[in-house]
mmCIF file of C-alpha atoms and ligand atoms in Angstrom:
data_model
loop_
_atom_site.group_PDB
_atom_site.id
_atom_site.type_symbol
_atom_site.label_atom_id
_atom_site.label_comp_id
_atom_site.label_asym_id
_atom_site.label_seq_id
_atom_site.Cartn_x
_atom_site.Cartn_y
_atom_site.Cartn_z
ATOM 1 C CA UNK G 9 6.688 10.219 34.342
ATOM 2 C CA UNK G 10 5.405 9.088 30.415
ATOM 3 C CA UNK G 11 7.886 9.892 27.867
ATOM 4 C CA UNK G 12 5.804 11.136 24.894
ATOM 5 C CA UNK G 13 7.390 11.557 21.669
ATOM 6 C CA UNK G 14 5.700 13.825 19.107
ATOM 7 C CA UNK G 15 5.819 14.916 15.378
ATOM 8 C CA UNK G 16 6.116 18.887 15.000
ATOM 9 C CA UNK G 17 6.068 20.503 11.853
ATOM 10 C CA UNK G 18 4.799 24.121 11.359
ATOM 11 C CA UNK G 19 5.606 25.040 8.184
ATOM 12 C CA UNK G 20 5.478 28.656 8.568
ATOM 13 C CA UNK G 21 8.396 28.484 11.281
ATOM 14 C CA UNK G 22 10.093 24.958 10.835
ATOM 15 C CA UNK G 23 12.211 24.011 7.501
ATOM 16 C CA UNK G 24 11.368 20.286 8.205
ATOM 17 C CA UNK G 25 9.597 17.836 10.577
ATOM 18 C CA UNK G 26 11.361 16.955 13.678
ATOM 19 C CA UNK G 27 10.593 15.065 16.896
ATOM 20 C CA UNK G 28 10.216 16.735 19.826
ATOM 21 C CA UNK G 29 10.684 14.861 23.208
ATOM 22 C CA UNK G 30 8.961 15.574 26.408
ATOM 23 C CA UNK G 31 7.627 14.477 29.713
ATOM 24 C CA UNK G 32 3.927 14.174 31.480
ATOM 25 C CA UNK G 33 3.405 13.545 35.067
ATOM 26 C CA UNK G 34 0.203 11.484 33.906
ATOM 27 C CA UNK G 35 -0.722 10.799 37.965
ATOM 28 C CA UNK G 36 -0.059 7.010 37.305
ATOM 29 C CA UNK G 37 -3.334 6.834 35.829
ATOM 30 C CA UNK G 38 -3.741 4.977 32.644
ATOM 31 C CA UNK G 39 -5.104 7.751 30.541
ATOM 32 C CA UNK G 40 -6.395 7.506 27.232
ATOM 33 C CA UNK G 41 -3.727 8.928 24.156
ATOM 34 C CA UNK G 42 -6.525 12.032 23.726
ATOM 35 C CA UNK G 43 -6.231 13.065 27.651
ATOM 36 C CA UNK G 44 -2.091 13.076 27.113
ATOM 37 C CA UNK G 45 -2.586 15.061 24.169
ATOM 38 C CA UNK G 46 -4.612 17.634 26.171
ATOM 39 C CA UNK G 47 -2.476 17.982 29.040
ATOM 40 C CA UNK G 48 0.546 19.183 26.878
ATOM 41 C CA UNK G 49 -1.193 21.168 24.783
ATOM 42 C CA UNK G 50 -2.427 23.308 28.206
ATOM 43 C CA UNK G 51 1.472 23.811 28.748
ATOM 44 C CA UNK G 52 2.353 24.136 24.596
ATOM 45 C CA UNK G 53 -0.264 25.957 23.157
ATOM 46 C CA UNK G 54 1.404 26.040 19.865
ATOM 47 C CA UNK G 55 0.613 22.175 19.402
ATOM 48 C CA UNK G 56 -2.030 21.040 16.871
ATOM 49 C CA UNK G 57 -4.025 18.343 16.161
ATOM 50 C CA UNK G 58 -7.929 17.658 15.826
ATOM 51 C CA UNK G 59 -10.182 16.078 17.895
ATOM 52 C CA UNK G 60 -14.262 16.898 18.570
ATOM 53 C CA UNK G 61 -16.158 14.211 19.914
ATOM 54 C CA UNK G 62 -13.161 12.604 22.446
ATOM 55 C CA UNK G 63 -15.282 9.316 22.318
ATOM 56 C CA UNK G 64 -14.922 7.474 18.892
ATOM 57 C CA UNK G 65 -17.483 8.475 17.330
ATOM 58 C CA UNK G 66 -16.417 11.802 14.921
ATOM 59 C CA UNK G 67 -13.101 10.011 13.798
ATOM 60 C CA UNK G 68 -11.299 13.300 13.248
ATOM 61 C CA UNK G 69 -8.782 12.190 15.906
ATOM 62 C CA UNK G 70 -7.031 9.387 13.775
ATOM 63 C CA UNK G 71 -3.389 9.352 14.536
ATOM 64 C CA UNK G 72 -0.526 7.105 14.164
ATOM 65 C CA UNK G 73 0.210 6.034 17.847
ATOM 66 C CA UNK G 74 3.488 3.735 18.523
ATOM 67 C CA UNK G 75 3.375 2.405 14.661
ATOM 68 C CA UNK G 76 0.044 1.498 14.739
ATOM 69 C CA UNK G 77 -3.050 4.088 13.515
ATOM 70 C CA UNK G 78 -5.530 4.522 15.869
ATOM 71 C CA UNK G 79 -7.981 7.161 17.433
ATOM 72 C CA UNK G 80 -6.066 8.661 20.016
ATOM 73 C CA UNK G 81 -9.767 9.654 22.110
ATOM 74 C CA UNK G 82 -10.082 5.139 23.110
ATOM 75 C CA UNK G 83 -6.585 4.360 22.922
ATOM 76 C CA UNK G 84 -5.222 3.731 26.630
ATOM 77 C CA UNK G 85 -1.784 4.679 26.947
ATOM 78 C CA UNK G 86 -1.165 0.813 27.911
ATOM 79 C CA UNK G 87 -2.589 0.176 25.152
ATOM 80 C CA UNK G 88 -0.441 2.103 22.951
ATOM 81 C CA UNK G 89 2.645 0.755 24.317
ATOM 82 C CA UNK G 90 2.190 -2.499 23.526
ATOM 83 C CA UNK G 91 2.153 -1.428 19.561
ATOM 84 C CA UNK G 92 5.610 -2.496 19.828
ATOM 85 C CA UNK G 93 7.642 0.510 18.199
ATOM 86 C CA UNK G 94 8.846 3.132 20.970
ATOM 87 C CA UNK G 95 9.198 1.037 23.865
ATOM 88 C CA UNK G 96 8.442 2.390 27.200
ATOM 89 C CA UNK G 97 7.624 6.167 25.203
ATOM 90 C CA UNK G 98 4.621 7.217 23.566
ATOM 91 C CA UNK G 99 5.085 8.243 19.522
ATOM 92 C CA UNK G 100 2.474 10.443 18.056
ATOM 93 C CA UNK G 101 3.109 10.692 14.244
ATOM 94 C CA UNK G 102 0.335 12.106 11.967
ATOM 95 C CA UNK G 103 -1.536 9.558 9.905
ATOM 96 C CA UNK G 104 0.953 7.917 7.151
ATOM 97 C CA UNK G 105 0.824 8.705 3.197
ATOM 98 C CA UNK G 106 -0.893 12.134 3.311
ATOM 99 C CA UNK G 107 0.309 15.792 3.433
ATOM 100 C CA UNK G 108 0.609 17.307 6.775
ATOM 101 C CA UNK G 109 -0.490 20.746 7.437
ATOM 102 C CA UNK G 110 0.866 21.204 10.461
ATOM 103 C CA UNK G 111 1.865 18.795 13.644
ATOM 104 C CA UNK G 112 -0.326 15.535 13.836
ATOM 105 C CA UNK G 113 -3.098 17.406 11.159
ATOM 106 C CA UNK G 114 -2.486 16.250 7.437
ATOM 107 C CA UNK G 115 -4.721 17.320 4.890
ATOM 108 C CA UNK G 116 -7.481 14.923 4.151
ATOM 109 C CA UNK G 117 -8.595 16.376 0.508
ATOM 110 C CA UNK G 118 -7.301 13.140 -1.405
ATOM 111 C CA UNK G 119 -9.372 10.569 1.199
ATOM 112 C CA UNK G 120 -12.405 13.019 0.621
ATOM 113 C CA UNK G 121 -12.008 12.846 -3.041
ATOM 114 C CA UNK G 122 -12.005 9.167 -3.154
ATOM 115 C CA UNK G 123 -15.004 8.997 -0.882
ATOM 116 C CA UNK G 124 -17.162 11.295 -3.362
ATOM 117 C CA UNK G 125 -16.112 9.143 -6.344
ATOM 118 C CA UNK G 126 -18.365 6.381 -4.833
ATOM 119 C CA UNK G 127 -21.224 8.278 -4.498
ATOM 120 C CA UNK G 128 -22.332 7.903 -0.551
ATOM 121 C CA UNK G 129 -25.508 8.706 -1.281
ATOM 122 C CA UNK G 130 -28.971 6.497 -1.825
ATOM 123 C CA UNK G 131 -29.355 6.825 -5.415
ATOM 124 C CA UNK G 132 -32.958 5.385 -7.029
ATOM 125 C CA UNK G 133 -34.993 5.878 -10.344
ATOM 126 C CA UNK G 134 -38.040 4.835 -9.216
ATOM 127 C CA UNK G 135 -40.824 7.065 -7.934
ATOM 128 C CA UNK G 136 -40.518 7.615 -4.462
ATOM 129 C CA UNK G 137 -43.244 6.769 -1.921
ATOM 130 C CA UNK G 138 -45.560 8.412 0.083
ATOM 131 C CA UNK G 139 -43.659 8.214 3.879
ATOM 132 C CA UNK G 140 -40.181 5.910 3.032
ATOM 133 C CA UNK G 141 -38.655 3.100 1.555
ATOM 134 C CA UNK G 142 -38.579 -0.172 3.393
ATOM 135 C CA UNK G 143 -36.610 -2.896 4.007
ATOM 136 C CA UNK G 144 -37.088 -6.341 5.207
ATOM 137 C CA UNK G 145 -35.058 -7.311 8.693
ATOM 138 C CA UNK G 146 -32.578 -9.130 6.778
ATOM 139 C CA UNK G 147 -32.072 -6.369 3.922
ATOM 140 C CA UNK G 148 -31.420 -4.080 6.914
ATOM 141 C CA UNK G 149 -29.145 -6.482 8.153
ATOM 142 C CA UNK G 150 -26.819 -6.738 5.171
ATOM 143 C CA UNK G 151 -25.644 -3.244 6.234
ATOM 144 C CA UNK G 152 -24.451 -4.444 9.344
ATOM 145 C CA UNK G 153 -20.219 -3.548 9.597
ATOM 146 C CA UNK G 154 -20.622 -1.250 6.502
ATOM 147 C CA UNK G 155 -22.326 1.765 7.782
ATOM 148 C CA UNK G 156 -20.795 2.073 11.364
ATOM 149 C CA UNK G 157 -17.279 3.410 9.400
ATOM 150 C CA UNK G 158 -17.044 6.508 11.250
ATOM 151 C CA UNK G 159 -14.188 8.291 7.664
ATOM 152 C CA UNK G 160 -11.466 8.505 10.430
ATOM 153 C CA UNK G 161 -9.096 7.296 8.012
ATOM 154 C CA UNK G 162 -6.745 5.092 9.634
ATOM 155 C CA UNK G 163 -7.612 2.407 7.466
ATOM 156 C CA UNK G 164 -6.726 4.458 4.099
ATOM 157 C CA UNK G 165 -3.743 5.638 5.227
ATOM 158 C CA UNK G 166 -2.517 2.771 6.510
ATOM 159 C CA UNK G 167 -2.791 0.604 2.842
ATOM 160 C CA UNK G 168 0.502 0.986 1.266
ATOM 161 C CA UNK G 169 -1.735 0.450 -2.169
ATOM 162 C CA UNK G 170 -3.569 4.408 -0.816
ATOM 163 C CA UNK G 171 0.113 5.418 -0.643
ATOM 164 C CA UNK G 172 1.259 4.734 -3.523
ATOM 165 C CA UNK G 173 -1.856 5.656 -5.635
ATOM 166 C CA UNK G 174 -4.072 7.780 -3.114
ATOM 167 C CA UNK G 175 -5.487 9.446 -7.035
ATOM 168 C CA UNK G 176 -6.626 6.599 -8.247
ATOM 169 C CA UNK G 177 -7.250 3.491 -5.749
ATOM 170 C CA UNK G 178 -10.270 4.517 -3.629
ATOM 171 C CA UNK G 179 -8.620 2.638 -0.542
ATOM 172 C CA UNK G 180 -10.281 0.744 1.874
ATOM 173 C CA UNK G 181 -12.682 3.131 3.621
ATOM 174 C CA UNK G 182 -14.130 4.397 0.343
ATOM 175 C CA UNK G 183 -14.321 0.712 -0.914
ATOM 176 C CA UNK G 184 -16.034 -0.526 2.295
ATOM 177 C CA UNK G 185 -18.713 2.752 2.285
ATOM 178 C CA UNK G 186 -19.165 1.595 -2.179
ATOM 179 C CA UNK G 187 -19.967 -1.923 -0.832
ATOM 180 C CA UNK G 188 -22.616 -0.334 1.790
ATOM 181 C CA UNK G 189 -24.373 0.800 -1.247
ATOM 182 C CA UNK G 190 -23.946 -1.909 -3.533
ATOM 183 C CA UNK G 191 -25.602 -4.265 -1.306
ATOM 184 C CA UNK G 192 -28.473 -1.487 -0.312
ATOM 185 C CA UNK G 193 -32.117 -3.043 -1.471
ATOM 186 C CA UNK G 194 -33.197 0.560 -1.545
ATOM 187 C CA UNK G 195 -30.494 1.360 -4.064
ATOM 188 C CA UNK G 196 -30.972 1.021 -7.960
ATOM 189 C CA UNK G 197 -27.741 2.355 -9.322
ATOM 190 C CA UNK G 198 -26.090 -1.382 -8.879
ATOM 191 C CA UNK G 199 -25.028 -1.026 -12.509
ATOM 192 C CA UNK G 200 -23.260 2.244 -12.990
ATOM 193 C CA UNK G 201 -21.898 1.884 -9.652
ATOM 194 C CA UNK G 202 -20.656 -1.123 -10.599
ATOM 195 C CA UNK G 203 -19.233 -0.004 -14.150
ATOM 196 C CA UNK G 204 -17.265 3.068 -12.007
ATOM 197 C CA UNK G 205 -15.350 0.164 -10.296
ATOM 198 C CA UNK G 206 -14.307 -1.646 -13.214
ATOM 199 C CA UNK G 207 -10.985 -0.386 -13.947
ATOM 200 C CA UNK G 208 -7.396 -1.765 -12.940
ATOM 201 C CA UNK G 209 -6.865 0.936 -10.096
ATOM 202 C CA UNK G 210 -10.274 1.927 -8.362
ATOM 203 C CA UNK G 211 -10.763 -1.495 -6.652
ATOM 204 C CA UNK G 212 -8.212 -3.896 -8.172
ATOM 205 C CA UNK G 213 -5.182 -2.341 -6.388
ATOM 206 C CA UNK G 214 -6.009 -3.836 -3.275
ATOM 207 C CA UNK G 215 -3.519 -6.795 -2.786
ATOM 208 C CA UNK G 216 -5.340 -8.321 0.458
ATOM 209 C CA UNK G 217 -2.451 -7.170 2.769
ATOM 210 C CA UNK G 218 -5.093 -6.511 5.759
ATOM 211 C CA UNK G 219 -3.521 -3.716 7.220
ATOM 212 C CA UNK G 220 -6.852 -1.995 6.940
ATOM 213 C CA UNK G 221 -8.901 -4.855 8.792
ATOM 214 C CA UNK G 222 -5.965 -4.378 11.449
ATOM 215 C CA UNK G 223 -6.509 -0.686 12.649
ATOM 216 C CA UNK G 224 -10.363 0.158 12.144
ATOM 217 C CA UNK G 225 -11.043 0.894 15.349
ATOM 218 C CA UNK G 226 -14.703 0.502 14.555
ATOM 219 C CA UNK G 227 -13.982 -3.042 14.099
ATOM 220 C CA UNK G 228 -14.942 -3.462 10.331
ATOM 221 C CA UNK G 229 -13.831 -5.323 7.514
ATOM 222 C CA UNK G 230 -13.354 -3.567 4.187
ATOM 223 C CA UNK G 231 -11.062 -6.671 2.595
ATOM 224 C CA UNK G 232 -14.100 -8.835 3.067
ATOM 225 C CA UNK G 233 -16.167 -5.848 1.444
ATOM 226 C CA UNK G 234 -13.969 -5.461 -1.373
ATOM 227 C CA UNK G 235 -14.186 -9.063 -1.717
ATOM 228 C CA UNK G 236 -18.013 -8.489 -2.449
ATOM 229 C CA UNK G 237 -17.131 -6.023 -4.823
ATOM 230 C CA UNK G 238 -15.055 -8.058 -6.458
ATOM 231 C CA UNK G 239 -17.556 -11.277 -6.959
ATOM 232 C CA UNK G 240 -20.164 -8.907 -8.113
ATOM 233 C CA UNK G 241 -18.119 -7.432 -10.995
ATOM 234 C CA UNK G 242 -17.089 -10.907 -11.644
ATOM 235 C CA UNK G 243 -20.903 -12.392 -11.848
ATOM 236 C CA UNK G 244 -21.444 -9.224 -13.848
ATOM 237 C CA UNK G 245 -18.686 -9.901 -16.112
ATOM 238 C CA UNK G 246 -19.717 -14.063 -16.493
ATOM 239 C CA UNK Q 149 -13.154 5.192 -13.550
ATOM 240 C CA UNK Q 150 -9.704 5.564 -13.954
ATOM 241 C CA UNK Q 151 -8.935 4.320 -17.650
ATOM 242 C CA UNK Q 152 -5.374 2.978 -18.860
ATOM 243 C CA UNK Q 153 -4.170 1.859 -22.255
ATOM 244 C CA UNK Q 154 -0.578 -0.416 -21.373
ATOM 245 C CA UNK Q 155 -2.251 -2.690 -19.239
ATOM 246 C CA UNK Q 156 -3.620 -6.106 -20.459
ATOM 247 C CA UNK Q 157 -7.052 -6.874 -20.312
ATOM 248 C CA UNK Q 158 -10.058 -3.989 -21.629
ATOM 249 C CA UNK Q 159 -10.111 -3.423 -17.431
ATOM 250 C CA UNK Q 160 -9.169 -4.426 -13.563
ATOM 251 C CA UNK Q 161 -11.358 -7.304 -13.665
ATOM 252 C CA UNK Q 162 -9.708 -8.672 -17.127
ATOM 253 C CA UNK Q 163 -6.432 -8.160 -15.277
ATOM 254 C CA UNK Q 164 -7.334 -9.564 -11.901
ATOM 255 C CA UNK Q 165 -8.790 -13.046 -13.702
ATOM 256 C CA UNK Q 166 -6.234 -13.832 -15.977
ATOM 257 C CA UNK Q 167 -3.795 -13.175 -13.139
ATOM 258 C CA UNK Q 168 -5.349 -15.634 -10.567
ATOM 259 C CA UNK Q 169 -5.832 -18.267 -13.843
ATOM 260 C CA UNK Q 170 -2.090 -18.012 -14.812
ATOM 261 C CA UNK Q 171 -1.342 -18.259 -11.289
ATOM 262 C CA UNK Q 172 -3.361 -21.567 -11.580
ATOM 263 C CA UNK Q 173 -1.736 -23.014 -14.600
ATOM 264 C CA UNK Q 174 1.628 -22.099 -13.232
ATOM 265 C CA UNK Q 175 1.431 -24.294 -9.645
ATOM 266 C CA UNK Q 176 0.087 -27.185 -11.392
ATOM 267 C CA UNK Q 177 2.598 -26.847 -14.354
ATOM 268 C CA UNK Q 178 5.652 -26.754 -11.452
ATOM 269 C CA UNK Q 179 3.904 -29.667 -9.699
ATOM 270 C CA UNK Q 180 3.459 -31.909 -12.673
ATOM 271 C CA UNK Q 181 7.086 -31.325 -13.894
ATOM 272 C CA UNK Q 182 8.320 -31.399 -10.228
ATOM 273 C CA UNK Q 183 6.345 -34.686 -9.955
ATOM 274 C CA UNK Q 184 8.194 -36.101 -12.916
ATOM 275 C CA UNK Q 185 11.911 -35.153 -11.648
ATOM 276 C CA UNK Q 186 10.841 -36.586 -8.713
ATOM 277 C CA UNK Q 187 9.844 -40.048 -9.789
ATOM 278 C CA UNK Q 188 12.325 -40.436 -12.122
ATOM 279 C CA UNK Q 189 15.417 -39.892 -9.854
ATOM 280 C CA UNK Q 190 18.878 -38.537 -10.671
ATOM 281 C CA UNK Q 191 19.529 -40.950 -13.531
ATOM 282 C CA UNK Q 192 17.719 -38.985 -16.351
ATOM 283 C CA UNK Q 193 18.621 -38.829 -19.434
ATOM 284 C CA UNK Q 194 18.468 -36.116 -22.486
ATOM 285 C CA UNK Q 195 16.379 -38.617 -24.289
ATOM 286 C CA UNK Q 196 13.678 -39.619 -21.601
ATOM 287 C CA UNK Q 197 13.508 -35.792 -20.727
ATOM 288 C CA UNK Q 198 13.297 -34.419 -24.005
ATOM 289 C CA UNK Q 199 11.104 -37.601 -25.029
ATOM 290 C CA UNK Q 200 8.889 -36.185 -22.077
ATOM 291 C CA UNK Q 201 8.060 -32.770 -23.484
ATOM 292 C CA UNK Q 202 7.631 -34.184 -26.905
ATOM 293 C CA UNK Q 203 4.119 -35.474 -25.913
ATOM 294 C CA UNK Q 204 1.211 -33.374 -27.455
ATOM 295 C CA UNK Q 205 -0.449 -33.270 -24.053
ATOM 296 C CA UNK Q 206 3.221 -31.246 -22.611
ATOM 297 C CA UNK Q 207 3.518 -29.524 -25.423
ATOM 298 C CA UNK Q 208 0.200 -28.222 -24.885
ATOM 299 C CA UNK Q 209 0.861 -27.784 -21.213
ATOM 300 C CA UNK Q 210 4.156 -26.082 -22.065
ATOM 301 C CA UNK Q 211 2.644 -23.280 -24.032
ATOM 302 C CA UNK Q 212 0.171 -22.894 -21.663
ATOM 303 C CA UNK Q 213 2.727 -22.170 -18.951
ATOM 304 C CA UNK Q 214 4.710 -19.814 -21.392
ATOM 305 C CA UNK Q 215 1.841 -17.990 -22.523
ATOM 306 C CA UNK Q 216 0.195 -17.771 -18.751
ATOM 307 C CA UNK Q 217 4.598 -16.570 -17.544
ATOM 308 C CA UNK Q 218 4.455 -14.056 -20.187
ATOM 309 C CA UNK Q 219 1.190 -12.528 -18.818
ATOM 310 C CA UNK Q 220 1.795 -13.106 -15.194
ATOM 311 C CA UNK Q 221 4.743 -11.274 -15.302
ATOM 312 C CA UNK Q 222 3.217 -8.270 -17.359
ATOM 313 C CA UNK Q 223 0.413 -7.267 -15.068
ATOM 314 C CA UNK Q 224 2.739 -8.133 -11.975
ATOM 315 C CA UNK Q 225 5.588 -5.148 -13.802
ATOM 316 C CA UNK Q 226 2.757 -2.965 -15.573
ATOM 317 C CA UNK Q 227 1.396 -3.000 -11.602
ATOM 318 C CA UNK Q 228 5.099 -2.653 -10.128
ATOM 319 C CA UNK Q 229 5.593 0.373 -12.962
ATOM 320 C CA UNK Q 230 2.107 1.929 -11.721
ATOM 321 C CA UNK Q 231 3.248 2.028 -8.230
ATOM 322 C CA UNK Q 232 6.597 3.425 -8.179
ATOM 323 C CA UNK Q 233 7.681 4.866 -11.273
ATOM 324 C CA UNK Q 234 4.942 7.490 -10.713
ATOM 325 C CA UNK Q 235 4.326 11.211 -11.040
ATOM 326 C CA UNK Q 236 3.794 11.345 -7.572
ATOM 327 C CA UNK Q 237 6.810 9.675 -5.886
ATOM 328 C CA UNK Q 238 9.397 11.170 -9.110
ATOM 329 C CA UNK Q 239 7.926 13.941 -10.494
ATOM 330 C CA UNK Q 240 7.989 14.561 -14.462
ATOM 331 C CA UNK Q 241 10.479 12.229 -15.376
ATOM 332 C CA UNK Q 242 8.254 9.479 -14.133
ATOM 333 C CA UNK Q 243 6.170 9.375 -17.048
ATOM 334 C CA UNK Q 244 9.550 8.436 -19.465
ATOM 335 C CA UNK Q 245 10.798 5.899 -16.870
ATOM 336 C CA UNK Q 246 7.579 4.049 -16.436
ATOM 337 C CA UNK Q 247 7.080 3.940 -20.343
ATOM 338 C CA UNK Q 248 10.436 2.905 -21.066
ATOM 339 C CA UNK Q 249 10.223 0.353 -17.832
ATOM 340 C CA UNK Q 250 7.163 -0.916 -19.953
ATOM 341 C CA UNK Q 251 8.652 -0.653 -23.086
ATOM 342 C CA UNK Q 252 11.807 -2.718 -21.922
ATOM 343 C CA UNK Q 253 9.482 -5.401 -20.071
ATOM 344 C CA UNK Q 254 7.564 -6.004 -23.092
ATOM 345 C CA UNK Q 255 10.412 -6.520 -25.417
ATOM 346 C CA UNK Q 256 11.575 -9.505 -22.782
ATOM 347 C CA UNK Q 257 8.665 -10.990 -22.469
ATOM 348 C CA UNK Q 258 7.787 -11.164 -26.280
ATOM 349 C CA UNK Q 259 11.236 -12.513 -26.523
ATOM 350 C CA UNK Q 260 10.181 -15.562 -24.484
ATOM 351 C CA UNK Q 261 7.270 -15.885 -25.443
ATOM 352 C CA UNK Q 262 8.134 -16.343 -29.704
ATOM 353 C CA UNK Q 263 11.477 -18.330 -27.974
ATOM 354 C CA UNK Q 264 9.513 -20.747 -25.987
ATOM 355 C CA UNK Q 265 6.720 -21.294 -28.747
ATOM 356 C CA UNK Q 266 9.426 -21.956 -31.696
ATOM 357 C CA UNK Q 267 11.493 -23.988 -28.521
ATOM 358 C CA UNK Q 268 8.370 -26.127 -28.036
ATOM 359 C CA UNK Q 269 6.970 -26.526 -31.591
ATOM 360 C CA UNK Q 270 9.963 -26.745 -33.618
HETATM 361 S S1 SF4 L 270 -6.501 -5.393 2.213
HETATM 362 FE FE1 SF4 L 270 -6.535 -4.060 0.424
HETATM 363 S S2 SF4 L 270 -7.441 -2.176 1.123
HETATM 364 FE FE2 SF4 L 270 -6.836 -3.324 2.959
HETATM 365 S S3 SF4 L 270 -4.777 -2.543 3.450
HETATM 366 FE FE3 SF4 L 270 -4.544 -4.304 2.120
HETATM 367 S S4 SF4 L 270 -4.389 -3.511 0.033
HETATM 368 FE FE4 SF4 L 270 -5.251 -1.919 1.364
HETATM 369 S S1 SF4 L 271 -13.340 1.517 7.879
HETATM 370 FE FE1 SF4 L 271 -12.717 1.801 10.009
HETATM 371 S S2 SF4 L 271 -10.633 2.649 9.886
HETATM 372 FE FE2 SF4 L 271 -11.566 2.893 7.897
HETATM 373 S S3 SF4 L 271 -12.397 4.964 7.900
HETATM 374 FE FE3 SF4 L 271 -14.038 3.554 8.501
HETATM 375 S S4 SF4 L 271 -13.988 3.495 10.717
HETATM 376 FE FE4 SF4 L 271 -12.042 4.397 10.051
HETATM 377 S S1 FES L 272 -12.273 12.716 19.122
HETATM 378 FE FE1 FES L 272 -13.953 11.933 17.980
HETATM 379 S S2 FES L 272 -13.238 9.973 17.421
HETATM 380 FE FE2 FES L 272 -11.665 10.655 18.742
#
């Protein structure tokens, strides 16, 4: 039998969070967090918690699993345990640093609101040509481990810099997707994108801690993109 | 782009340079005096140490560490004030505390800094 531990919080019935304990018969198999997740819910109906593509890919299943964020779809139960915190039992907590709405669900408007700041979008003054723009192998290439962020959030919410100023420091996903288009050839905003960035919170509030490069479970880097962002305001700047 | 008035520089890149630099001056001012109590053992005396600092080069050095503390230490507490003493984590009483938090800092570190210029040039 798995011990799972989970957050439940329904604010229309519950005056705070609490933890609820319970028990799966998981077959001895070593399912992923998602399947667990799925199993209880067919006996609880009342548990929340969103999920679509159960493969990675959406990233609306970001969780915090055993202390550690993660998507709970490609996280193995083994895998989970050896996070450290829990021991032997599974703990499902929301995502850290955001409001919840209800059970592992937290309300993403603040992440969203950071992400539109930074203007993911191809944005280009000159007139456009007749089939597309085109880029060279290697400008393509300079794109590589910025564009595969899937805005699951685990990295945001897991920067204690996003906690404490989720307003005003765009946090690491943002910051990786602003890189993606700072170092776009087909992209001519460089300068005002640039001049957006230049204040003592939007970038500069990242203190290198790496907790970001820890969870993506896409495998990115936004410290070494923000890093980039950095040396390009500075050669602006020198 | 988030703009601010108490912090140091005109904006985050300002702030983030003159940070790493007076991180810089500091770790080779602590190594160069830390050399010098080093060679010169545990017999030193108030002359030879004060005789030290009296150089023009330490003197230099000297107000370069002061001035490079004194703004060190004021984006490291204007960034400590930003992160805690916040609307968000307090509520409305924030805004007072962080001001006065700044207020208070700046009234120390002025302090040292007209303290260790008259010290050193006097
Ligand atoms: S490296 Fe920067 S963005 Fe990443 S977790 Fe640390 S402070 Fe946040
Ligand atoms: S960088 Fe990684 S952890 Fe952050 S939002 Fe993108 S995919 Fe998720
Ligand atoms: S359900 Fe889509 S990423 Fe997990």
């Amino acid at each position: 039998m798995l011990k799972v531990s989970l957050y439940r919080y329904n604010p229309e019935v519950d005056q705070e969070p609490y933890m609820q304990e319970v028990e799966l018969d998981t077959g001895g198999k070593d399912l992923m967090v998602l399947d667990v997740l799925e199993l209880l819910k067919g006996s609880d109906p009342s548990l929340a918690y969103r999920r679509s593509c159960r493969e990675g890919v959406c990233g609306s299943d970001g969780m915090n699993i055993n202390g550690k964020n993660g998507l709970a779809c490609v996280t193995p139960i083994s895998e989970a345990l050896k996070n450290g915190k829990g021991g032997n039992k599974l703990v499902l907590r929301p995502l850290p640093g955001l409001p919840v709405i209800r059970d592992l669900v937290i309300d993403m408007s603040l992440f969203y609101k950071q992400y539109e700041k930074i203007k993911p979008f191809l944005l280009n003054d000159t007139p456009a040509p007749a089939i597309e723009r085109l880029q060279s192998p290697e400008e393509r290439a300079k794109l590589d481990g910025l564009y595969e962020c899937i805005l699951c959030a685990c990295c945001s919410t897991a920067c204690p810099s996003f906690w404490w100023n989720p307003d005003r420091f765009i946090g690491p996903s943002g910051l990786l997707q602003a890189y993606r288009f700072l170092a776009d050839s087909r992209d001519t905003a460089t300068e005002e994108r640039l001049s957006d960035l230049d204040d003592p919170f939007s970038v500069f509030r990242c203190h290198g801690i790496q907790n970001c490069v820890n969870v993506c479970p896409k495998g990115l880097n936004p410290t070494k993109a923000i890093g980039h962002i950095r040396n390009m305001l500075l050669s602006r700047a020198t | 782009m988030v703009n601010s008035v108490t912090n140091l520089g005109r904006n985050g890149l300002a702030d983030w340079l003159v940070q790493r630099v007076s991180g810089v001056v500091l770790l080779a001012y602590m190594l160069v005096v830390g050399f010098y109590l080093l060679c010169s053992g545990s017999d030193l005396s108030y002359e030879q140490w004060s005789g030290y600092f009296d150089s023009t080069f330490m003197r230099v050095f000297s107000t370069a560490a002061v001035l490079s503390i004194v703004s060190h230490a004021w984006i490291g507490l204007w960034s400590v004030s930003t992160d805690y003493l916040t609307e968000r984590l307090m509520g409305g009483r924030a805004t007072v505390l962080r001001l006065a938090f700044q207020a208070a800092s700046a009234v120390v570190l002025f302090t040292y800094l007209v303290w260790g210029i008259q010290i050193l040039w006097s």
